[in-house]
CSV table of C-alpha atoms and ligand atoms in Angstrom, one decimal:
chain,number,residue,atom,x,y,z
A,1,UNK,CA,163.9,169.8,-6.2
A,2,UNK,CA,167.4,170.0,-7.3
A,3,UNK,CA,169.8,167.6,-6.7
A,4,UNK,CA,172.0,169.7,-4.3
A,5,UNK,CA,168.4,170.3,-2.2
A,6,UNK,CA,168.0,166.8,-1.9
A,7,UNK,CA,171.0,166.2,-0.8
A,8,UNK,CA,171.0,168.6,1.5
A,9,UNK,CA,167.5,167.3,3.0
A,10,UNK,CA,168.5,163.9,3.2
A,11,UNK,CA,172.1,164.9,5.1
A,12,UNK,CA,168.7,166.4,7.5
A,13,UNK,CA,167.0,163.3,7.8
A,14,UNK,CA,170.1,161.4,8.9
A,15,UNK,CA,170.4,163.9,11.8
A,16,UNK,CA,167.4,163.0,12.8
A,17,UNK,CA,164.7,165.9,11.1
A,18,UNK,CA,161.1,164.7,9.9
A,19,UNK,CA,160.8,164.3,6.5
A,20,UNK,CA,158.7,167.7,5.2
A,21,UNK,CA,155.3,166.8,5.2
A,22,UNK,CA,155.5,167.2,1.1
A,23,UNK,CA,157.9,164.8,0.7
A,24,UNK,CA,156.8,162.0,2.9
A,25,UNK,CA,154.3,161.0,0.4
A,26,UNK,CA,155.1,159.0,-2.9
A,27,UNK,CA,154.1,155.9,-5.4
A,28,UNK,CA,157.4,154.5,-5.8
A,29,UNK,CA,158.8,151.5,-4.9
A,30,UNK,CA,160.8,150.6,-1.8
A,31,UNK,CA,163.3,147.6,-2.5
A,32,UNK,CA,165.2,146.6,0.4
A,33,UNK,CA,168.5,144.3,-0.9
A,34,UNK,CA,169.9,142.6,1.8
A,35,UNK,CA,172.4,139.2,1.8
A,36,UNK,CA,175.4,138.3,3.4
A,37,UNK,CA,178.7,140.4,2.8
A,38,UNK,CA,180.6,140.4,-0.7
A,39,UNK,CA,177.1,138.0,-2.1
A,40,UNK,CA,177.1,141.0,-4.8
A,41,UNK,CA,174.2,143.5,-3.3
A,42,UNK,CA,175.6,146.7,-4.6
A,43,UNK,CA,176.3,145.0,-8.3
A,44,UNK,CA,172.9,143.8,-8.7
A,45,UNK,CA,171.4,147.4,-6.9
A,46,UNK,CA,173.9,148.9,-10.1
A,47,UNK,CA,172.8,146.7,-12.6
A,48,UNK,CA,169.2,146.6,-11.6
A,49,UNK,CA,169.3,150.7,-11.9
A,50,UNK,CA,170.7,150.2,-15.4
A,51,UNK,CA,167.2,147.9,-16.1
A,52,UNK,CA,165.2,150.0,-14.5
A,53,UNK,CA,166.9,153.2,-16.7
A,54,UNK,CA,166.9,151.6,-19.5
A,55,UNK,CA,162.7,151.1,-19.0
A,56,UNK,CA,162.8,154.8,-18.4
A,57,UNK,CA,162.4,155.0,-14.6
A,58,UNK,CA,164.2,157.3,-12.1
A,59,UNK,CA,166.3,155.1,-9.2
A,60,UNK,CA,167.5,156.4,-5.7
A,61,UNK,CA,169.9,154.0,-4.1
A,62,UNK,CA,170.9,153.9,-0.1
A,63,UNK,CA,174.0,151.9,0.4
A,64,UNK,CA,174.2,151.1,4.3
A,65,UNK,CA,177.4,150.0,4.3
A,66,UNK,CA,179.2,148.6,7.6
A,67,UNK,CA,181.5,146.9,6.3
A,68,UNK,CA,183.2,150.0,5.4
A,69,UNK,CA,183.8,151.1,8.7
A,70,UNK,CA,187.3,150.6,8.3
A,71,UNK,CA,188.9,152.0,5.6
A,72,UNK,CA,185.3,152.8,3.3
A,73,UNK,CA,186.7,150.5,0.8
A,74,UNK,CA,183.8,148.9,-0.2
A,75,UNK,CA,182.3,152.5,-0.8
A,76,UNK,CA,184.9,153.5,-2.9
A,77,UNK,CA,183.9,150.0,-4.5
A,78,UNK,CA,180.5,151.1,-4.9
A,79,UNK,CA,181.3,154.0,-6.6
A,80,UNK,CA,183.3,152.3,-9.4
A,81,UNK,CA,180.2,149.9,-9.3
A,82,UNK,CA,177.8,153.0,-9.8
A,83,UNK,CA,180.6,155.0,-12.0
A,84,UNK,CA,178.0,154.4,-14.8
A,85,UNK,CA,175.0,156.0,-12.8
A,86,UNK,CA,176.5,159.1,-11.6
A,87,UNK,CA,176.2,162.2,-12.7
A,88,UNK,CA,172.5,160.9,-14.2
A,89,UNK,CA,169.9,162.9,-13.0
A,90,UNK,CA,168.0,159.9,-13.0
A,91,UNK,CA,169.6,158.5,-10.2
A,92,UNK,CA,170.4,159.4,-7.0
A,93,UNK,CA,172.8,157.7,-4.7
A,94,UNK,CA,173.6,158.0,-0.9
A,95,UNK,CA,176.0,156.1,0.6
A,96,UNK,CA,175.7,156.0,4.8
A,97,UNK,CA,179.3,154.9,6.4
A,98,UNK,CA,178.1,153.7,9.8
A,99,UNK,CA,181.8,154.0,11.2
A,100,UNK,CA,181.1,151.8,14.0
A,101,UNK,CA,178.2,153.1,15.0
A,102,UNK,CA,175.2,150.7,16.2
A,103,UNK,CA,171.4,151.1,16.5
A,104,UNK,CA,169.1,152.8,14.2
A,105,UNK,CA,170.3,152.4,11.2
A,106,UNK,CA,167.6,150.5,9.7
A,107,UNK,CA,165.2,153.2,10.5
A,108,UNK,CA,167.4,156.0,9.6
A,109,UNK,CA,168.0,154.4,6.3
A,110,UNK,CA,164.3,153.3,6.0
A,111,UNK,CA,163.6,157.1,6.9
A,112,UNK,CA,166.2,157.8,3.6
A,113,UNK,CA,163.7,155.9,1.6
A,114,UNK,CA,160.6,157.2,2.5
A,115,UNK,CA,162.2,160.8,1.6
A,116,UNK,CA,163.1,159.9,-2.0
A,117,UNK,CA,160.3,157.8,-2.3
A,118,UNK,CA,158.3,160.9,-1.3
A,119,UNK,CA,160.8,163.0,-3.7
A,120,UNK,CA,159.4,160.8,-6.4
A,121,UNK,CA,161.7,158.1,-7.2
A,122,UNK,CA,160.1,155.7,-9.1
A,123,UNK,CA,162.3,152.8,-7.3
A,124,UNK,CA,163.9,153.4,-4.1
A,125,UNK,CA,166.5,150.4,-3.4
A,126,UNK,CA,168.0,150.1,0.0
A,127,UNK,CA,171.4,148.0,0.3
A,128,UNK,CA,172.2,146.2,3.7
A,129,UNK,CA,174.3,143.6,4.9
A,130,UNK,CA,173.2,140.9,7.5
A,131,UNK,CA,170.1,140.0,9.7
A,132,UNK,CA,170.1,142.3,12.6
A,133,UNK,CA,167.9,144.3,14.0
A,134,UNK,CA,168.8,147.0,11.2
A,135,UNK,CA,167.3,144.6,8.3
A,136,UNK,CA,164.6,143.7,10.3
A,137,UNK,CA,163.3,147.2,10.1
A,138,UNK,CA,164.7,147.8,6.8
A,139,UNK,CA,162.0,145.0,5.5
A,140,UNK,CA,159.7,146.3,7.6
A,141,UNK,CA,159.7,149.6,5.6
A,142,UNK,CA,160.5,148.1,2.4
A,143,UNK,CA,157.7,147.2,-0.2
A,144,UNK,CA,159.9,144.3,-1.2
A,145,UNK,CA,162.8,142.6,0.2
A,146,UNK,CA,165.2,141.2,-1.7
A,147,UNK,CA,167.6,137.9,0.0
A,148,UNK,CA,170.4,137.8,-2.0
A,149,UNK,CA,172.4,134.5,-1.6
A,150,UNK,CA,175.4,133.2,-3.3
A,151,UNK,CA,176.4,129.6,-4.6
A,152,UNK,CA,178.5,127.7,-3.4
A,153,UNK,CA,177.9,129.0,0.4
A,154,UNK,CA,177.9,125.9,2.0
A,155,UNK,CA,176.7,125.3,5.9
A,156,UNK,CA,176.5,129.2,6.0
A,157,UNK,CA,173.7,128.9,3.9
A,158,UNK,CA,171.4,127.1,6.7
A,159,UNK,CA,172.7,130.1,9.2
A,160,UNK,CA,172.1,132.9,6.7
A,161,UNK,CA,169.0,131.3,5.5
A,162,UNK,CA,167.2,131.3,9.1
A,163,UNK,CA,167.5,134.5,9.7
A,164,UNK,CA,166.5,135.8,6.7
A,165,UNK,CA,163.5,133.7,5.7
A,166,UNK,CA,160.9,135.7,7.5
A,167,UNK,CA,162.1,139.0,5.8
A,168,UNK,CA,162.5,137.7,2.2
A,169,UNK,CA,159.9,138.3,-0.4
A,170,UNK,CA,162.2,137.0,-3.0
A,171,UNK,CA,165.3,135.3,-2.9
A,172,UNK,CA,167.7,136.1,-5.5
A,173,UNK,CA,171.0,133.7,-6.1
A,174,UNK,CA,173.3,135.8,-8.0
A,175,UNK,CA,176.7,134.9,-9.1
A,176,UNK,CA,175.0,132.7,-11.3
A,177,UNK,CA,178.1,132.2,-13.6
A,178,UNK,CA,179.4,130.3,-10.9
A,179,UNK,CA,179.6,126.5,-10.5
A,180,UNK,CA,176.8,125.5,-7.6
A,181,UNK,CA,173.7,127.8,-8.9
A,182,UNK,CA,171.3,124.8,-9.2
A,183,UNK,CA,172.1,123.4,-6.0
A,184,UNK,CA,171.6,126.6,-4.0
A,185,UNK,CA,168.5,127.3,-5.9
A,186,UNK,CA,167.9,123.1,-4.6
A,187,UNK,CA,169.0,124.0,-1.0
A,188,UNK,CA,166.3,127.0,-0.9
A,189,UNK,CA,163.7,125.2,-3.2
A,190,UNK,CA,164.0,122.3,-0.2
A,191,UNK,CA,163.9,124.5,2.6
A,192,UNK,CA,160.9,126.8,1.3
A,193,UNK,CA,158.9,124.1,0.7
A,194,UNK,CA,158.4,123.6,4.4
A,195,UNK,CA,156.3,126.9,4.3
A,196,UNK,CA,152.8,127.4,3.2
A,197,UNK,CA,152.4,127.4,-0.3
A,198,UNK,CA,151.5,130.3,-1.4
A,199,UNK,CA,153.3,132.1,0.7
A,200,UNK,CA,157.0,130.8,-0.7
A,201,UNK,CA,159.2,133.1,-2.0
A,202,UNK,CA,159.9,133.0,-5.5
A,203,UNK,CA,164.0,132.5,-6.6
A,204,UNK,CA,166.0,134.1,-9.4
A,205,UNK,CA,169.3,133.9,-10.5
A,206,UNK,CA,171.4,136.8,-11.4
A,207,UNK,CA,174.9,137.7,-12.5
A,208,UNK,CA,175.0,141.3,-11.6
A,209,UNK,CA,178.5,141.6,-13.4
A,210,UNK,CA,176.8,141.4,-16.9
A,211,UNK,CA,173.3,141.4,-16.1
A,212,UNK,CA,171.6,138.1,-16.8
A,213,UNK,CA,168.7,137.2,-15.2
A,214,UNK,CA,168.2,140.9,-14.0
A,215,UNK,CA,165.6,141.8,-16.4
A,216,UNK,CA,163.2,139.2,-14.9
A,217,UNK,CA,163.5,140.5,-12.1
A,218,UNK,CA,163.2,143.7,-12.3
A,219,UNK,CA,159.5,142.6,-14.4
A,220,UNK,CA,158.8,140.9,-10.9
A,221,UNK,CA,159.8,144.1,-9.1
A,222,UNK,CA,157.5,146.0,-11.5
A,223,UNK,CA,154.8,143.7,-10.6
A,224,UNK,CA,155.2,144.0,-7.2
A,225,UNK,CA,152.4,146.5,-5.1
A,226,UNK,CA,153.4,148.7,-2.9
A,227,UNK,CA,153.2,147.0,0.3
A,228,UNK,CA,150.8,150.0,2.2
A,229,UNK,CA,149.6,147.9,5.2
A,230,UNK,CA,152.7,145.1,5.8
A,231,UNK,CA,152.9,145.0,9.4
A,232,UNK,CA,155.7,147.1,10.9
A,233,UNK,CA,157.0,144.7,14.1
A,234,UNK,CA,158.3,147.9,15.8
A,235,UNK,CA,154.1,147.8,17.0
A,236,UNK,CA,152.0,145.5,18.3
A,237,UNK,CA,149.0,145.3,20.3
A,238,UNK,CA,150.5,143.4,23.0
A,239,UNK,CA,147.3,143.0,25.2
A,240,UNK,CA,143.9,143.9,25.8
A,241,UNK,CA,143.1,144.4,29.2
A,242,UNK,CA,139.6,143.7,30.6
A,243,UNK,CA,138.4,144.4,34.1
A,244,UNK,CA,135.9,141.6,35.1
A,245,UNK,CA,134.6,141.8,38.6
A,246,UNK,CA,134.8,137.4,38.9
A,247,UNK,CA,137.1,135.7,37.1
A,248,UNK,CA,135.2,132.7,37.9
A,249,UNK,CA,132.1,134.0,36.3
A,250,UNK,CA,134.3,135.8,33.1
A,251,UNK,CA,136.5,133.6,31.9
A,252,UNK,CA,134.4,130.4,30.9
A,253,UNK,CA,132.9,132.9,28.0
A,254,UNK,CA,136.7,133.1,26.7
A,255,UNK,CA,137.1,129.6,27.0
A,256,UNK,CA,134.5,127.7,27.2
A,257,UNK,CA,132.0,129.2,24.6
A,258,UNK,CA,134.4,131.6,22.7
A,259,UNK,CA,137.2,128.7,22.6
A,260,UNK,CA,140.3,130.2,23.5
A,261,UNK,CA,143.1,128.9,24.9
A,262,UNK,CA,144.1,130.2,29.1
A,263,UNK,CA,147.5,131.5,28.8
A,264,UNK,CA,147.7,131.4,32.4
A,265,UNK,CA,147.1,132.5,35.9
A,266,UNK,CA,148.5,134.9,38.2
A,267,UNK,CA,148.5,137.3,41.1
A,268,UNK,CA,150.4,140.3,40.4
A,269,UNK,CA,150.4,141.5,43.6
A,270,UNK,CA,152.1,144.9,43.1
A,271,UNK,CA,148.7,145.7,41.1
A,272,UNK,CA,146.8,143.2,43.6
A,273,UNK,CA,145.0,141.6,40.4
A,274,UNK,CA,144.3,138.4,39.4
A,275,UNK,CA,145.2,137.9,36.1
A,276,UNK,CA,144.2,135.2,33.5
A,277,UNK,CA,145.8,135.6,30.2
A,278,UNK,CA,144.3,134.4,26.7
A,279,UNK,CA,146.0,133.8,23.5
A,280,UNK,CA,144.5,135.8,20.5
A,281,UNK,CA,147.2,135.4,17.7
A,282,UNK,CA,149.9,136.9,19.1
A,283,UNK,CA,148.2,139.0,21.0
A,284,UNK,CA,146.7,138.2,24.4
A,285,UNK,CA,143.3,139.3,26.5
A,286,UNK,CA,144.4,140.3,30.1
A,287,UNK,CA,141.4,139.3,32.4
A,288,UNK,CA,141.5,141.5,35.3
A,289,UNK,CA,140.3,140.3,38.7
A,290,UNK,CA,140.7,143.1,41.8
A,291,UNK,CA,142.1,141.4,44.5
A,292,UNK,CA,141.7,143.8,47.2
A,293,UNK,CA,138.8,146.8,47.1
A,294,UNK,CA,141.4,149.2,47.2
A,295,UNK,CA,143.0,148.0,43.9
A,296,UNK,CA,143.4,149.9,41.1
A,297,UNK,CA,141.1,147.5,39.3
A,298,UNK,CA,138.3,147.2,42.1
A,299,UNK,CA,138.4,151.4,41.9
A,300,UNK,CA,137.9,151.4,38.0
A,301,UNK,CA,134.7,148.7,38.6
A,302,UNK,CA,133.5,150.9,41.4
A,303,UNK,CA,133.8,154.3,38.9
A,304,UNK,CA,132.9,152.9,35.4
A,305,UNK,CA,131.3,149.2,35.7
A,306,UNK,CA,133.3,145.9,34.9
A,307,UNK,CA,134.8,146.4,30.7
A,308,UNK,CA,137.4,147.3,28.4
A,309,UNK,CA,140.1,148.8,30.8
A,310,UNK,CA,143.3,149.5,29.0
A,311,UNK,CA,145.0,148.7,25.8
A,312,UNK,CA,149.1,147.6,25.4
A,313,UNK,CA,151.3,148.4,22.8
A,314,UNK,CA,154.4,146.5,22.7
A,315,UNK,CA,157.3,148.6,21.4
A,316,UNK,CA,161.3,148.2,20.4
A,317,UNK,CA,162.3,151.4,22.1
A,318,UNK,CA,160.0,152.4,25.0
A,319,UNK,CA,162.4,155.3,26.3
A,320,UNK,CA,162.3,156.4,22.9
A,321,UNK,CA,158.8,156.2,22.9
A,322,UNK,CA,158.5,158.2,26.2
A,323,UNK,CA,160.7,161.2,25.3
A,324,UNK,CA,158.5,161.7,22.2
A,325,UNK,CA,155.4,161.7,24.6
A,326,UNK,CA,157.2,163.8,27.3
A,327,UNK,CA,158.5,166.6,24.5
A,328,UNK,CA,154.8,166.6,23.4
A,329,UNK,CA,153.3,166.9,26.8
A,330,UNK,CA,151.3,164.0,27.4
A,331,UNK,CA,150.1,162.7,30.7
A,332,UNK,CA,152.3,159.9,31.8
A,333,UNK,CA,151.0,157.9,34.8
A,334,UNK,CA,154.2,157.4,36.9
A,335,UNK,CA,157.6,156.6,35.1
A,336,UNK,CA,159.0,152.9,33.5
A,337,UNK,CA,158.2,149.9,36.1
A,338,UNK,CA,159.7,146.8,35.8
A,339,UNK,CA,157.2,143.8,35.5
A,340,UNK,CA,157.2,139.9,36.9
A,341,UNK,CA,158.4,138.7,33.2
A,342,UNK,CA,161.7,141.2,33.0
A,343,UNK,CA,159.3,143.9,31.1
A,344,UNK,CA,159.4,147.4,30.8
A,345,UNK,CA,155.9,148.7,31.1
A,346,UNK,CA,153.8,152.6,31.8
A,347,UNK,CA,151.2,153.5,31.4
A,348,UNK,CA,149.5,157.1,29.5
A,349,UNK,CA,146.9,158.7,30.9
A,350,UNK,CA,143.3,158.3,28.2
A,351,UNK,CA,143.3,162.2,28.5
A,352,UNK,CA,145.9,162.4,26.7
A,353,UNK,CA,145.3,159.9,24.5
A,354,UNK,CA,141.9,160.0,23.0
A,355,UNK,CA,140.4,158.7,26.2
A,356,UNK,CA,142.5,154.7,26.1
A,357,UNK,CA,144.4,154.1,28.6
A,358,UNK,CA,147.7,152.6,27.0
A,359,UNK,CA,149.7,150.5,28.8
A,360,UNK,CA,153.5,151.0,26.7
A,361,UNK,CA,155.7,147.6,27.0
A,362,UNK,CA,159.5,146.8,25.8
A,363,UNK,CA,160.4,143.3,25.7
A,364,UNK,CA,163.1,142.3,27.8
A,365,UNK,CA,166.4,142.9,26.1
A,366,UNK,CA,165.2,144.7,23.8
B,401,LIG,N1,181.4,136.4,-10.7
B,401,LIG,C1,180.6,137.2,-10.3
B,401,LIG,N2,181.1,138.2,-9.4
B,401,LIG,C2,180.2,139.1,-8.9
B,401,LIG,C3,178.8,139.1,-9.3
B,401,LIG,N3,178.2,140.1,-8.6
B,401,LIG,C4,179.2,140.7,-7.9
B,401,LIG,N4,180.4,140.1,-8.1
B,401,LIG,C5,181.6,140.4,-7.4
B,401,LIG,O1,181.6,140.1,-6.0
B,401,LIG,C6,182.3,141.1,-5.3
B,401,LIG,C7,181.4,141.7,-4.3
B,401,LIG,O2,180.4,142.5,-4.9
B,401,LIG,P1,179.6,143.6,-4.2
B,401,LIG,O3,178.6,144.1,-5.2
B,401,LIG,O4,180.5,144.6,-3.6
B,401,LIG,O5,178.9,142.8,-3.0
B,401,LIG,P2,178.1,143.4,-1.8
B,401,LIG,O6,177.2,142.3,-1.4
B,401,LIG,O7,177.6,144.7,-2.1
B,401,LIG,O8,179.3,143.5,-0.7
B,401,LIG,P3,179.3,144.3,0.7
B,401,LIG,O9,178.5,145.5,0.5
B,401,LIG,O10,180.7,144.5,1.0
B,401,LIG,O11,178.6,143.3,1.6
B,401,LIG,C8,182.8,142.1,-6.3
B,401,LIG,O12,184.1,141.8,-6.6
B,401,LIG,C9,181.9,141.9,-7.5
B,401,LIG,O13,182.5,142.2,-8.7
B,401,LIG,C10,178.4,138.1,-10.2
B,401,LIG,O14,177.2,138.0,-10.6
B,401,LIG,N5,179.3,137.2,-10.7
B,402,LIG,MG1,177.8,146.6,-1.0
């Protein structure tokens, strides 16, 4: 694929198109670089693509930028940044200006990646500023996430630091020629120590300007495996739902002899259940009790026997969700119903589904 054709796909895939089937595949690396503004993400993404270059590997870049929504100054900075890189057929560099716009992002620039990735980029790096939403999925589609903190940050630090903990796989401190490196590095050193060992983070420090410390890390980056089954938090099972014809005579199994801890106990009386809710990670088991024979739940018991009686996926976008279905024809079973807890929740019908009966769910404010 030329450059001009890969362009032109990728100008696709920001529209919204599918990535082509042949390119949705690759081995490369997915590096997502996030950090708080001006901390020096777009250096170190330029001087980590000389490294990676000079080692004879082939780097796409994609600068989400929204800082730039202004004037696209700091894109204009990033091209002086990559002056070096362009024009190498080696690299390829995308720049998205999100002009104010809000939402999707991550995923459209975590799409971007996926499509060079698949175009056979050995490294893929993906620039973002902040910890929204947008990073959130960034890291959920990157391999490796890279936290890149400056010294010298003061109580921002313990802000930026919060929010960015859970999506770091390795924090970088870059503008290491500054004063206040070691006690940053201290500052994070202190803070990741209240996690489990083992699963801390490991720190570098970097001056993107000339290059130092970049080699090590881009040996760590090297090192790194591609990430093929890292949970994507845009699913989760929410729920397993259960229809038991006695709660009374069900649930000591869960708790008693299984040892699980009761969640709680309700009557929804729009569904006229009674439901007793069990913690499984952070997932639950819904224990369904008809209240009334001419429940839903007493008519499934009457049908099929007492059993497994839906599944729930939790989701970040459930109209999004439902438009797919609806354009592909599924059965839906009624539209979007609020539930006790603020929820968004409906339910697809097992024939169109493999024969589960899913139960959809968005958060509320989501
Ligand atoms: N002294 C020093 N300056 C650096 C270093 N890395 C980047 N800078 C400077 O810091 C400023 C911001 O760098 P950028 O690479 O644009 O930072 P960024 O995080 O991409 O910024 P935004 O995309 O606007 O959030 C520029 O003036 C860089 O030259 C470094 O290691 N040392
Ligand atoms: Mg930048």
């Amino acid at each position: 694929m030329t450059t001009r054709e890969l362009a032109q796909l990728a100008t696709a895939v920001e529209n919204g198109s599918p990535i082509p089937a042949e390119h949705s595949e690759g081995e490369g690396l997915i590096v997502g670089i996030t950090g708080p503004p001006g901390a020096g993400k777009s250096s170190l993404a330029a001087a980590l693509t000389t490294e990676m270059r000079g080692r004879g590997k082939t780097v796409a870049i994609v600068a989400v930028d929204p800082s730039s929504k202004a004037t696209g100054g700091a894109i204009l900075g990033d091209r002086i940044r990559m002056q070096s890189h362009y024009g190498d057929p080696g690299v390829f560099i995308r720049s998205m200006a999100t002009r104010g716009a809000s939402g999707g992002l991550g995923r459209t620039s975590a799409s971007l990646a996926r499509l060079f990735r698949g175009a056979g980029f050995d490294f893929v790096l993906v620039e973002t500023v902040g910890a929204g939403q947008d990073e959130i999925d960034i890291a959920a589609s990157a391999d490796v996430t890279l936290v890149v903190l400056v010294p010298g940050m003061g109580d921002d630090i313990q802000a930026i630091k919060a929010g960015m903990m859970e999506i770091a796989d390795i924090f970088v401190v870059n503008k290491a020629d500054r004063p206040g490196v070691e006690q940053t590095v201290g500052e994070l050193e202190a803070m990741l120590s209240l996690a489990p060992e083992g699963s801390r983070p490991p720190i570098f420090r970097t001056t993107a300007i000339d290059g130092a410390g970049v080699p090590e890390l881009v040996d760590a980056l090297a090192r790194c495996e591609r990430k093929l089954l890292k949970p994507d938090p845009r699913w989760l099972i929410d729920h397993v739902g259960v229809a038991v014809r006695s709660l009374a005579e069900s649930l000591p199994f869960y708790t008693d002899q299984m040892g699980m801890k009761l969640l709680g106990q309700e009557m929804v009386a729009q569904e006229k259940v009674n439901v007793a809710m069990l913690a499984v990670g952070p997932s639950r088991i819904e224990l369904l009790e008809p209240a009334s024979p001419d429940s839903t739940i007493a008519k499934f018991i009457d049908k099929r026997g007492p059993g497994l009686h839906h599944v729930a996926m939790r989701v970040d976008d459930l109209s999004a969700v439902m438009n797919r279905l609806e354009a592909a024809g599924a059965k839906l079973l009624g539209t979007p119903q609020r539930g006790a807890g603020g929820h968004l929740y409906m339910f697809v019908h097992p024939a169109s589904s493999g024969g589960v009966l899913w139960e959809i769910i968005q958060d509320q404010g989501r």
